Short mmCIF file of C-alpha atoms and ligand atoms in Angstrom, two decimals:
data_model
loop_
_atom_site.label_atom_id
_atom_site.label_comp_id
_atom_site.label_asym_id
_atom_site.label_seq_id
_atom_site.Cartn_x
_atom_site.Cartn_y
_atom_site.Cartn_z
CA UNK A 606 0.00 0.00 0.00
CA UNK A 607 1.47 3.43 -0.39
CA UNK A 608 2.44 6.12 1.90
CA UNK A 609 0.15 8.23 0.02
CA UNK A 610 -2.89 6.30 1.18
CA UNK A 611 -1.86 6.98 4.61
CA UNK A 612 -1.96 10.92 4.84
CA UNK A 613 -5.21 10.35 6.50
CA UNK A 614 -5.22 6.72 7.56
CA UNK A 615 -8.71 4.77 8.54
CA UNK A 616 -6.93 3.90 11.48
CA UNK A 617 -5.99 7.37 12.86
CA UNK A 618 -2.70 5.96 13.91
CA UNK A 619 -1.36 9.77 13.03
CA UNK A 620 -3.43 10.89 15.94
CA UNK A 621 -1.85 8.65 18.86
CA UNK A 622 -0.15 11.21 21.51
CA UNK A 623 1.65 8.38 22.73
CA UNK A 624 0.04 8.29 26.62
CA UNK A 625 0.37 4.79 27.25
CA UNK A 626 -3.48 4.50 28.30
CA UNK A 627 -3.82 1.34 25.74
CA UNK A 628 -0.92 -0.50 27.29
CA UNK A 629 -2.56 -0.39 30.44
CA UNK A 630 -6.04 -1.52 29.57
CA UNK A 631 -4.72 -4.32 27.13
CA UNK A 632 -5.30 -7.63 28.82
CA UNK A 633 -3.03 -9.83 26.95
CA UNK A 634 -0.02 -7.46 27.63
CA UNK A 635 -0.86 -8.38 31.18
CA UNK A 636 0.08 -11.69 30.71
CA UNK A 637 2.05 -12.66 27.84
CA UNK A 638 5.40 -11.08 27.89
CA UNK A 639 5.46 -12.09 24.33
CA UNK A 640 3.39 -9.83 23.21
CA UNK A 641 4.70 -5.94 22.15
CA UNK A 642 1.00 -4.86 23.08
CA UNK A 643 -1.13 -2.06 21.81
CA UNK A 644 0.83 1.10 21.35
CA UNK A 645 3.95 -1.13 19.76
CA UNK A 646 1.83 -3.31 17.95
CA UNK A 647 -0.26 -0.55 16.82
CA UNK A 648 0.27 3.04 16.11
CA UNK A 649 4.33 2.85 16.59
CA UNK A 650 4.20 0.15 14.70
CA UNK A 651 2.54 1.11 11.80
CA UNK A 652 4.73 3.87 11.27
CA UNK A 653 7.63 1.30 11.09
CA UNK A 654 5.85 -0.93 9.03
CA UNK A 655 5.16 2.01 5.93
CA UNK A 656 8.64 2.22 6.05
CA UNK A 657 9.56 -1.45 5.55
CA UNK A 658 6.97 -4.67 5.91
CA UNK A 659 10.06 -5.86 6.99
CA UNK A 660 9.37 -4.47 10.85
CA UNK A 661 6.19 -6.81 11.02
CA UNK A 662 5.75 -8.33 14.07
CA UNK A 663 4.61 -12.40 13.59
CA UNK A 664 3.68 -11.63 17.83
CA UNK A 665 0.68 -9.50 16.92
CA UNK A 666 -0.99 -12.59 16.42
CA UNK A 667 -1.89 -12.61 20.08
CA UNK A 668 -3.64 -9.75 19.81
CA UNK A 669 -7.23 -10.80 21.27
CA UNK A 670 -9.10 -8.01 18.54
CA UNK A 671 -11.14 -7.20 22.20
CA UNK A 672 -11.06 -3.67 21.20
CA UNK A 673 -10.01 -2.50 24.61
CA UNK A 674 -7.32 -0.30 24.05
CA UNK A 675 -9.55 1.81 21.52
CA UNK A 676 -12.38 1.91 24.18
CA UNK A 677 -9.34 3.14 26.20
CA UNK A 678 -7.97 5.94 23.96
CA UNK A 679 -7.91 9.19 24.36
CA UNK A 680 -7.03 10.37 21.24
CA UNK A 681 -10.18 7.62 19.29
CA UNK A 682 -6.74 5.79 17.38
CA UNK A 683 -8.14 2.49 16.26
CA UNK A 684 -5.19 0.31 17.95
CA UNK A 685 -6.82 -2.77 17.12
CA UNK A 686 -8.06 -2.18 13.51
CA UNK A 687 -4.41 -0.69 13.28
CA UNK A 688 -3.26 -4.51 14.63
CA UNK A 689 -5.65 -6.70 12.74
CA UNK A 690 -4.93 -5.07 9.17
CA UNK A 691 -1.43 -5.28 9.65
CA UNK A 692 -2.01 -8.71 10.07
CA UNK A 693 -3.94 -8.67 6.79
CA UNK A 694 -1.70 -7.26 5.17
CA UNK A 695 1.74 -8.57 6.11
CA UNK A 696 0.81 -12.13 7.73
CA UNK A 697 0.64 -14.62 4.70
CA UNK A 698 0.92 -17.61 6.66
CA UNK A 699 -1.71 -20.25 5.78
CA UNK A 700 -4.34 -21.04 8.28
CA UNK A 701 -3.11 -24.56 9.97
CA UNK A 702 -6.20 -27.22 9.57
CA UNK A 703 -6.97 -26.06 13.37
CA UNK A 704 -7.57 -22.34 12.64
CA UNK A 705 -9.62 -23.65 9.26
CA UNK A 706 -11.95 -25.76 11.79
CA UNK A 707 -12.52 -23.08 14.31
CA UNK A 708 -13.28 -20.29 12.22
CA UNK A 709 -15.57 -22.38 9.92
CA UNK A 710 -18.35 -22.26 12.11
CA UNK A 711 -20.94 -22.39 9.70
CA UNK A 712 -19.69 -25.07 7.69
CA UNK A 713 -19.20 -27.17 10.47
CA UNK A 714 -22.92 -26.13 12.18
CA UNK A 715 -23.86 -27.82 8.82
CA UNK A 716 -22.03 -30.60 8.86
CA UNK A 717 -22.71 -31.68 12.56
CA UNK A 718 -26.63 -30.89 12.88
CA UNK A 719 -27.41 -33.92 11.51
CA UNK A 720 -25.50 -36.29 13.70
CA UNK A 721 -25.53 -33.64 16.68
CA UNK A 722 -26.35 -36.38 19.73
CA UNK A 723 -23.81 -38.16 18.22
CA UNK A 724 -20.82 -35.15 18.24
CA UNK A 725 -22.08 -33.59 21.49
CA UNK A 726 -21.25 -37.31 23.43
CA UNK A 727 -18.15 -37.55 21.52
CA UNK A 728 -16.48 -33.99 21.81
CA UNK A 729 -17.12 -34.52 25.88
CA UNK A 730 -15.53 -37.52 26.04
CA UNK A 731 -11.70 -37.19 28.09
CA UNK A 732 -10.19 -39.48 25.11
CA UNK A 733 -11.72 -37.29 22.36
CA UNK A 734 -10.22 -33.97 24.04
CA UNK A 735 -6.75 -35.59 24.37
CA UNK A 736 -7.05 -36.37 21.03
CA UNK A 737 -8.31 -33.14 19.74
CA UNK A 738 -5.10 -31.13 21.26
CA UNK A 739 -2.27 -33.68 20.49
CA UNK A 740 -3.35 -33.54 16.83
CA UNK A 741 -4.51 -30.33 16.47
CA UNK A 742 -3.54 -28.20 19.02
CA UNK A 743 -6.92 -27.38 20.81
CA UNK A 744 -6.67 -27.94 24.41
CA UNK A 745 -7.91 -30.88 25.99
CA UNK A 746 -9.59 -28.50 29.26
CA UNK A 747 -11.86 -26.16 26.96
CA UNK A 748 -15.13 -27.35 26.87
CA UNK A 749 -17.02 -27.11 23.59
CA UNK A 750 -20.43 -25.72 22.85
CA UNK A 751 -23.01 -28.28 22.12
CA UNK A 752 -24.97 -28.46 18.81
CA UNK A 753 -28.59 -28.67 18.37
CA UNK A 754 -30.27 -31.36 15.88
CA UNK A 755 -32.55 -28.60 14.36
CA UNK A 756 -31.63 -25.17 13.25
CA UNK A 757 -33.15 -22.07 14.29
CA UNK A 758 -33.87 -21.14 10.61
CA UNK A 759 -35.95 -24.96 9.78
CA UNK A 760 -37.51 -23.52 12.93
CA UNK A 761 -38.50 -19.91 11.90
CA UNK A 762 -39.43 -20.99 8.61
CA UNK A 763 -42.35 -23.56 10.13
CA UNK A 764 -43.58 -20.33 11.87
CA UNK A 765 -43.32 -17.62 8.89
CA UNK A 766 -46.94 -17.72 8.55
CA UNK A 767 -47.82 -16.29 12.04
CA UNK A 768 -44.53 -13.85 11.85
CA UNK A 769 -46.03 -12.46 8.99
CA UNK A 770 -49.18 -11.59 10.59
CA UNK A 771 -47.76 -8.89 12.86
CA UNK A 772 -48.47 -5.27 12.23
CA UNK A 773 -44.47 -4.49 12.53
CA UNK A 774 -41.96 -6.44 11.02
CA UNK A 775 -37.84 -6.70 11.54
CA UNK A 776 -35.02 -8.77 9.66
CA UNK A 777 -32.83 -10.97 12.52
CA UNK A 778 -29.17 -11.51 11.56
CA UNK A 779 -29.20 -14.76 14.14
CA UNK A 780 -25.44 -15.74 13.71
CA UNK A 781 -24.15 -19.50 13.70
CA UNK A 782 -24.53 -20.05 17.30
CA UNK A 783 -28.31 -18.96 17.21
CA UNK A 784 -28.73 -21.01 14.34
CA UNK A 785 -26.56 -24.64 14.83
CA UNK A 786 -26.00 -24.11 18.77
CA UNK A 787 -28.85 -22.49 20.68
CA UNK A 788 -31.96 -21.98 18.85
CA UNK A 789 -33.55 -21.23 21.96
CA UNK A 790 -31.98 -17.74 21.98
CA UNK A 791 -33.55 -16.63 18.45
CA UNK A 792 -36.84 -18.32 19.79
CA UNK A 793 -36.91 -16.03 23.13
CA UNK A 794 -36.14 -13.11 20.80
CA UNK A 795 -39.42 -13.71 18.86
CA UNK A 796 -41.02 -14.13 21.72
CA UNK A 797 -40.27 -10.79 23.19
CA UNK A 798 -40.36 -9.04 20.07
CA UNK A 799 -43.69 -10.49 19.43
CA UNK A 800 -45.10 -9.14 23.43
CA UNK A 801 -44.58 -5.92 21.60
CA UNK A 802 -46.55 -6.39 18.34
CA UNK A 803 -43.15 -7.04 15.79
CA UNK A 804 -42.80 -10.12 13.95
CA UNK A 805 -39.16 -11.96 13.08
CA UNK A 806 -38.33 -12.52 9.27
CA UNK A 807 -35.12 -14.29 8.32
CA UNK A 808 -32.77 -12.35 6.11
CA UNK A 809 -32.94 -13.90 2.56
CA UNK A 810 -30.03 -16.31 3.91
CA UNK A 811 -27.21 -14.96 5.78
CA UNK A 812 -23.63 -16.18 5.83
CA UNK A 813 -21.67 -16.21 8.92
CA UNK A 814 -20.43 -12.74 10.07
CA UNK A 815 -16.61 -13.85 9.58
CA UNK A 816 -15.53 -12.56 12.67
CA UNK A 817 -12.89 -15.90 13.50
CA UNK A 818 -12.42 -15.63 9.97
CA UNK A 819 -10.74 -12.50 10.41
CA UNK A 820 -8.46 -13.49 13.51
CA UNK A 821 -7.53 -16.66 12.33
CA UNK A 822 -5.71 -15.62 8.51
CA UNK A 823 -8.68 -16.09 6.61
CA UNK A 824 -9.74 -12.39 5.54
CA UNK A 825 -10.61 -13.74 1.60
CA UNK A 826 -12.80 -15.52 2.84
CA UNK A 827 -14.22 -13.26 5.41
CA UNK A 828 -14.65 -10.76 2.78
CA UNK A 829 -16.56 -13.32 0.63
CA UNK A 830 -18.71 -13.53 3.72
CA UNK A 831 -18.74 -9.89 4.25
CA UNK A 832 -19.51 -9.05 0.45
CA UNK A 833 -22.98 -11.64 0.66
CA UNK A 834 -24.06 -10.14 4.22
CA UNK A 835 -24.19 -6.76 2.96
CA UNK A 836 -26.22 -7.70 -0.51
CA UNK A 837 -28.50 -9.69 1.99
CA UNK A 838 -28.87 -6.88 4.34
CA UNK A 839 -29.56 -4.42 1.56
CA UNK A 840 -32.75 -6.13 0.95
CA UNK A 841 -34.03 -6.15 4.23
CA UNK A 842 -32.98 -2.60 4.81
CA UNK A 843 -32.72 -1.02 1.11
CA UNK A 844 -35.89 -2.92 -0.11
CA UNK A 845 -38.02 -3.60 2.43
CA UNK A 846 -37.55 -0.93 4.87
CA UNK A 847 -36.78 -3.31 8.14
CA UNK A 848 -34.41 -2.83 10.76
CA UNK A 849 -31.99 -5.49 11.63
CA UNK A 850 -31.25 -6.94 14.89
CA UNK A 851 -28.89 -9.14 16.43
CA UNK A 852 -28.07 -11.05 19.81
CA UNK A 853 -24.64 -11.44 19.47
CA UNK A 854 -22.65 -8.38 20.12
CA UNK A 855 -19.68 -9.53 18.33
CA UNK A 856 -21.49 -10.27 15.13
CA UNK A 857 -22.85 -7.04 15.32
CA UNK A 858 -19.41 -5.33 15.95
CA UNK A 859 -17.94 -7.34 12.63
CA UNK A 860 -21.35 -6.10 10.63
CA UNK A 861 -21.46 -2.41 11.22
CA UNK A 862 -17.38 -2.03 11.99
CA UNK A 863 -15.12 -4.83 10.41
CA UNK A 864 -16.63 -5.01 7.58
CA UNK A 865 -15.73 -1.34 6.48
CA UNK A 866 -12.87 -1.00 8.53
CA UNK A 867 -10.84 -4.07 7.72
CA UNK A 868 -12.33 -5.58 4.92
CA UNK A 869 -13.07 -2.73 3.45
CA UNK A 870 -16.69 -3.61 2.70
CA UNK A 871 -18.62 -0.71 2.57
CA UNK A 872 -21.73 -1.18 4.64
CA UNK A 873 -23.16 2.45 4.53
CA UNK A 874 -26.43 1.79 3.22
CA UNK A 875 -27.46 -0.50 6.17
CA UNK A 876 -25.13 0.42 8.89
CA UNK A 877 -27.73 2.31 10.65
CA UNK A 878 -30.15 -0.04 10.14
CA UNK A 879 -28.32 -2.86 12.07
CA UNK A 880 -28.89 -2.87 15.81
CA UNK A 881 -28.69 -5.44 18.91
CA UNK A 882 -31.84 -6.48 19.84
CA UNK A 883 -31.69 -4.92 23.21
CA UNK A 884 -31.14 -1.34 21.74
CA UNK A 885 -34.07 -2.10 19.71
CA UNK A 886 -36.15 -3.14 22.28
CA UNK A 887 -35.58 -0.41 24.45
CA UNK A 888 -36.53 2.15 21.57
CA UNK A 889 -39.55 0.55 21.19
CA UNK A 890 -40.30 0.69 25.05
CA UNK A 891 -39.46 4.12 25.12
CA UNK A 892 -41.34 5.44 22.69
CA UNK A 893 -44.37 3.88 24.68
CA UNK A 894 -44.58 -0.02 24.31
CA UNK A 895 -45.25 -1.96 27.44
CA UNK A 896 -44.15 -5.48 28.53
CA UNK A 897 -46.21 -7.53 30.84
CA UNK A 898 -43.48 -9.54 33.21
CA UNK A 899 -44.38 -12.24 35.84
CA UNK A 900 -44.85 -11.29 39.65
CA UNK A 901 -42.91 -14.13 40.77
CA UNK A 902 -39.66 -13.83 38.77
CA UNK A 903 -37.33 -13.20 41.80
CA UNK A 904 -33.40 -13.86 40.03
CA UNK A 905 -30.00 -12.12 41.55
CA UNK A 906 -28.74 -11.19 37.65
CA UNK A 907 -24.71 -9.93 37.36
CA UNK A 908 -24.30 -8.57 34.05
CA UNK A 909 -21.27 -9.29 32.69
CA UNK A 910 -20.46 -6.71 29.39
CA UNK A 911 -18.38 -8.39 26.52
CA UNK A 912 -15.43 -6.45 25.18
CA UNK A 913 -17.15 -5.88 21.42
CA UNK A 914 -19.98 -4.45 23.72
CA UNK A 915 -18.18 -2.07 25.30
CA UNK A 916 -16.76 -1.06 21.83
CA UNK A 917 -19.88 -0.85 20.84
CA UNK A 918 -21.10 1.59 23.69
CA UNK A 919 -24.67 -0.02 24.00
CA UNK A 920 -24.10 -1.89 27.05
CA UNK A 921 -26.56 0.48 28.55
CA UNK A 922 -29.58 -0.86 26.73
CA UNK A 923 -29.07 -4.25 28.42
CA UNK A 924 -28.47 -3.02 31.47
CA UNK A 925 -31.78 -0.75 31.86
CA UNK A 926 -33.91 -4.08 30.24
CA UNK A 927 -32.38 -5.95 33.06
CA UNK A 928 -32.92 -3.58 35.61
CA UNK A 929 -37.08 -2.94 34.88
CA UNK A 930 -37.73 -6.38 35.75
CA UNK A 931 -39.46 -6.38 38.48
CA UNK A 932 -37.73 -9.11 41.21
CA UNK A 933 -34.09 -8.72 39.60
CA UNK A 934 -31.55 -7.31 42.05
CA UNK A 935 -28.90 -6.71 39.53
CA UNK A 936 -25.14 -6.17 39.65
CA UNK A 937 -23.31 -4.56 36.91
CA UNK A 938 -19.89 -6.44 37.06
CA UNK A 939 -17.05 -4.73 36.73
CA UNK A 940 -15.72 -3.66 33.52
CA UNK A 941 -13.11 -6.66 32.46
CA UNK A 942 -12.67 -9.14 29.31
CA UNK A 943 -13.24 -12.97 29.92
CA UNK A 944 -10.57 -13.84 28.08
CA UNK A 945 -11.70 -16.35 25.43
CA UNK A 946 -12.11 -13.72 22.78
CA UNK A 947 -14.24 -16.25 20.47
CA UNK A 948 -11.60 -18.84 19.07
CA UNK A 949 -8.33 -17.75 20.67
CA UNK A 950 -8.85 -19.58 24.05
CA UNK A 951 -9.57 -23.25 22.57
CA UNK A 952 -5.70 -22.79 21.24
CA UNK A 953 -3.66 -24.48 22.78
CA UNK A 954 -0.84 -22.24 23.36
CA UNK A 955 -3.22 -19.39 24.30
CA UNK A 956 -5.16 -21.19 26.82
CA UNK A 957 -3.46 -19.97 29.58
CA UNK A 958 -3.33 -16.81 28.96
CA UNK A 959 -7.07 -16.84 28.29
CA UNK A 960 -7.69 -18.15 31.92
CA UNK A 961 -5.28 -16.01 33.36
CA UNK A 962 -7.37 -12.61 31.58
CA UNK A 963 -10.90 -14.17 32.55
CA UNK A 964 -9.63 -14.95 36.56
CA UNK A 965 -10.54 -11.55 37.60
CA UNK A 966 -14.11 -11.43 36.13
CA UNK A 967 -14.32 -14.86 37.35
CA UNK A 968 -13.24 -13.62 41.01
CA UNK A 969 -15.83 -11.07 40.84
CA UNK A 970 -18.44 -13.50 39.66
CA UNK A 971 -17.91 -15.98 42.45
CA UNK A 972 -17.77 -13.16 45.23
CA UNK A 973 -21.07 -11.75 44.14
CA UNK A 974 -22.79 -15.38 43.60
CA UNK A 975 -25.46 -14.09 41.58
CA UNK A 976 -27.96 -16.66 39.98
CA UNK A 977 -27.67 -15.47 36.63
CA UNK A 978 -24.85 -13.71 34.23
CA UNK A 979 -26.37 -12.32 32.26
CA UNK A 980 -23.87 -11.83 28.86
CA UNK A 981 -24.85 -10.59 25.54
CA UNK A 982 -21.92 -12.58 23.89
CA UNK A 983 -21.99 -16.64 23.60
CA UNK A 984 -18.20 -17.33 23.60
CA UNK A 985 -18.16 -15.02 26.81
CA UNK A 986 -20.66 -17.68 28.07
CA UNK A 987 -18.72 -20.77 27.44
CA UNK A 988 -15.58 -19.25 29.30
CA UNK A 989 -17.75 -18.22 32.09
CA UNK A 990 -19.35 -20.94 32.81
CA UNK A 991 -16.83 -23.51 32.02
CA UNK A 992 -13.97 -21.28 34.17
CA UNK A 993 -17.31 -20.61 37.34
CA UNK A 994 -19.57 -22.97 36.85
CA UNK A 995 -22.35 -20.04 36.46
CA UNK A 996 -24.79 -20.25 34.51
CA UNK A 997 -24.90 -17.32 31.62
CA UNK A 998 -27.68 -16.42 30.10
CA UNK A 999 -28.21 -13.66 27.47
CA UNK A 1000 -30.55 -10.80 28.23
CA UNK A 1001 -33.16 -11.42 25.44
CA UNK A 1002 -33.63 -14.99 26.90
CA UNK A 1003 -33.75 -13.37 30.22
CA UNK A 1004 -36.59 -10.91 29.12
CA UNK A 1005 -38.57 -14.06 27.90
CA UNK A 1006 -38.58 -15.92 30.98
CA UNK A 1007 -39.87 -12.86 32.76
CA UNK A 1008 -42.68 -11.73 30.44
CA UNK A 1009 -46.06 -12.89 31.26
CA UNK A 1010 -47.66 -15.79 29.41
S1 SF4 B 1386 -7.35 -5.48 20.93
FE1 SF4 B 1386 -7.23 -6.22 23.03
S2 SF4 B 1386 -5.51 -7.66 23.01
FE2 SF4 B 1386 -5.35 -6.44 21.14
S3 SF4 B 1386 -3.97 -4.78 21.68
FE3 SF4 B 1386 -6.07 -4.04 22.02
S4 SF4 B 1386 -6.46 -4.44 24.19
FE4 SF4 B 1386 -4.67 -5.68 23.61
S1 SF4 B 1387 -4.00 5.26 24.25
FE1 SF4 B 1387 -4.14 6.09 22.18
S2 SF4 B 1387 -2.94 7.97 22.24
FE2 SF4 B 1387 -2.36 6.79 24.06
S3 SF4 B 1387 -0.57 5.58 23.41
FE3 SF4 B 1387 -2.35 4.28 23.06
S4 SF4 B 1387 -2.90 4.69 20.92
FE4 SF4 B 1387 -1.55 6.35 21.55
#
């Protein structure tokens, strides 16, 4: 790329004052001394690396992509975009098989649905995990998400009829964990949606969002992905006026920001248009929709808020759906990343680093006891509850179980 390109980057790396802030919010710097961390890896780097690719850094691979440092910045620099197009760029080493399996999330939803009893017994089993991380490298102590034997779109579609009926209509991007692991989740979220008078449509078939795509070497493909989405989303948004929402906050991060940002995918004409469910929800509320909830829903929630959340900035809408239901004492939990940062944690040689990042959340969680975490972010789920043993529900499925029949 040329200098020229650069006189007013995407990235902003121009703009970095050089404060340090980043280094101090990045969790991974905190401990793996391997890694140069934000400010190296990112703005200080960059201007090395438009000198000579030759000053890439192979250790910015464990960069988690959490997005902390720019939540952190003073000066808005875009450390991480900085970090992951770098590795875009300059990184041309081929996926190994693992990184191809973990990112291909909805290849594989497709491939295990089918025999999904079958793969859920066999991916617990001791002998299976051994064998799993001498071969390829995931470790044997991460516990793996189990798959569902329908998915949530065979479901939807056996229920377009009564969707349709609704006076307001939206467009749900569900994501591959909605839609191979948890159905349930995309079911609550018509069921709320549907207390206030809006009915779910799928999109006209959605690809996954490419998110592990990105951090695991595959950006081609990702921008494949990334090219379909938007054409997709255009005609919900462009075509049939809908709003799009979402449950998972780092699909939604990848739609409205990766795309454009590293991928450069421009997304303009439905970037407004794509929202988490929770935002949604609390617009409608607000501008005077009314829930019914249950008088004997009595739950001690901690809300735990995901890192692409935080990015994000619409934590807040989660929060103030949590807090209206009546019988919820609720405990915002402190501000910290879980460490699992979607595929990086099942690596082997990242896993304990990604325990090490979650311990203080999990401290927190533990000392507070809650019944619920409540988590707007699966893979922050499956760390939390396989480092706690707490259960972690997302808010949406939350709001479901609360409404009144
Ligand atoms: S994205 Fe996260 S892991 Fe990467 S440099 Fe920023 S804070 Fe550190
Ligand atoms: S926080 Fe921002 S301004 Fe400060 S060193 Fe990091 S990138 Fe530069």
């Amino acid at each position: 790329m040329k200098l020229q390109e650069y006189t007013e980057s995407r990235h902003n790396f121009e703009e970095c004052m050089k404060c340090t802030v980043c280094t101090a919010y990045c969790p991974v710097l905190q401990v793996n001394p391997l890694y140069p961390g934000p400010k190296q890896a990112g703005p200080d780097g960059e201007r090395l690396r438009l000198k000579d690719p030759w000053f890439f850094n192979y250790a910015l691979k464990y960069c988690m992509n959490c997005k902390r440092c720019e939540v952190a910045c003073p000066s808005g620099v875009r450390v991480a975009d900085l970090i992951q197009s770098a590795r875009i760029r300059y990184d041309h080493t081929k996926p190994k098989l693992r990184d191809r399996i973990l990112a291909s999330t909805d290849l594989m939803g497709k491939l295990t649905r089918p025999v999904a009893p079958v793969v859920n017994g066999v991916t617990g089993l001791k002998i299976a995990k051994s064998a799993m991380d001498a071969m390829l490298k995931i470790d044997h102590r991460r516990t793996f998400p189990k798959y569902s034997g329908r998915s949530f779109e065979a479901w939807l579609r056996s229920h377009e009829k009564e969707q349709a009926a609704f006076p307001k209509q939206v467009a749900y991007f569900h994501g591959c964990y909605v839609n191979y692991n948890h159905p349930d989740l995309g079911k609550d979220l018509v069921k709320v949606l549907n207390a206030l008078g809006v009915g779910v449509q799928l999109l006209d078939h959605e690809k996954c969002c490419g998110i592990a795509m990105i951090t695991n070497g595959m950006s081609e493909q990702a921008t494949r992905h990334a090219v379909h989405n938007i054409a997709v989303l255009k005609k919900a948004v462009v075509d049939k006026g809908l709003t799009v929402v979402t449950t998972s906050s780092s699909c939604t991060l990848t739609l409205r920001e990766e795309y454009p940002n590293l991928l450069g995918v421009d997304n303009s004409a439905v970037h407004d248009s794509l929202l988490m469910a929770t935002r949604y929800i609390y617009e409608r509320l607000e501008a005077g929709a009314k829930f019914r909830f249950r008088t004997d829903f009595h739950k001690k929630i901690a809300y735990h808020v995901p890192c692409h959340m935080e990015r994000l900035g619409w934590s807040i809408f989660s929060e103030r759906l949590l807090r209206m239901i009546p019988g919820v004492e609720f405990t915002l939990l402190d501000s910290a990343c879980c460490g699992i940062a979607g595929t990086y944690g099942f690596k082997k040689e990242n896993y304990e680093a990604s325990q090490a990042v979650g311990e203080p959340l999990f401290e927190q969680i533990r000392s507070v006891n809650p019944d619920i975490v409540a988590c707007d972010c699966e893979t922050c789920k499956w760390q939390i509850e396989m480092s706690t043993g707490y259960s972690v529900i997302n808010p949406i499925s939350i709001l479901a179980q609360a409404l009144a029949e």
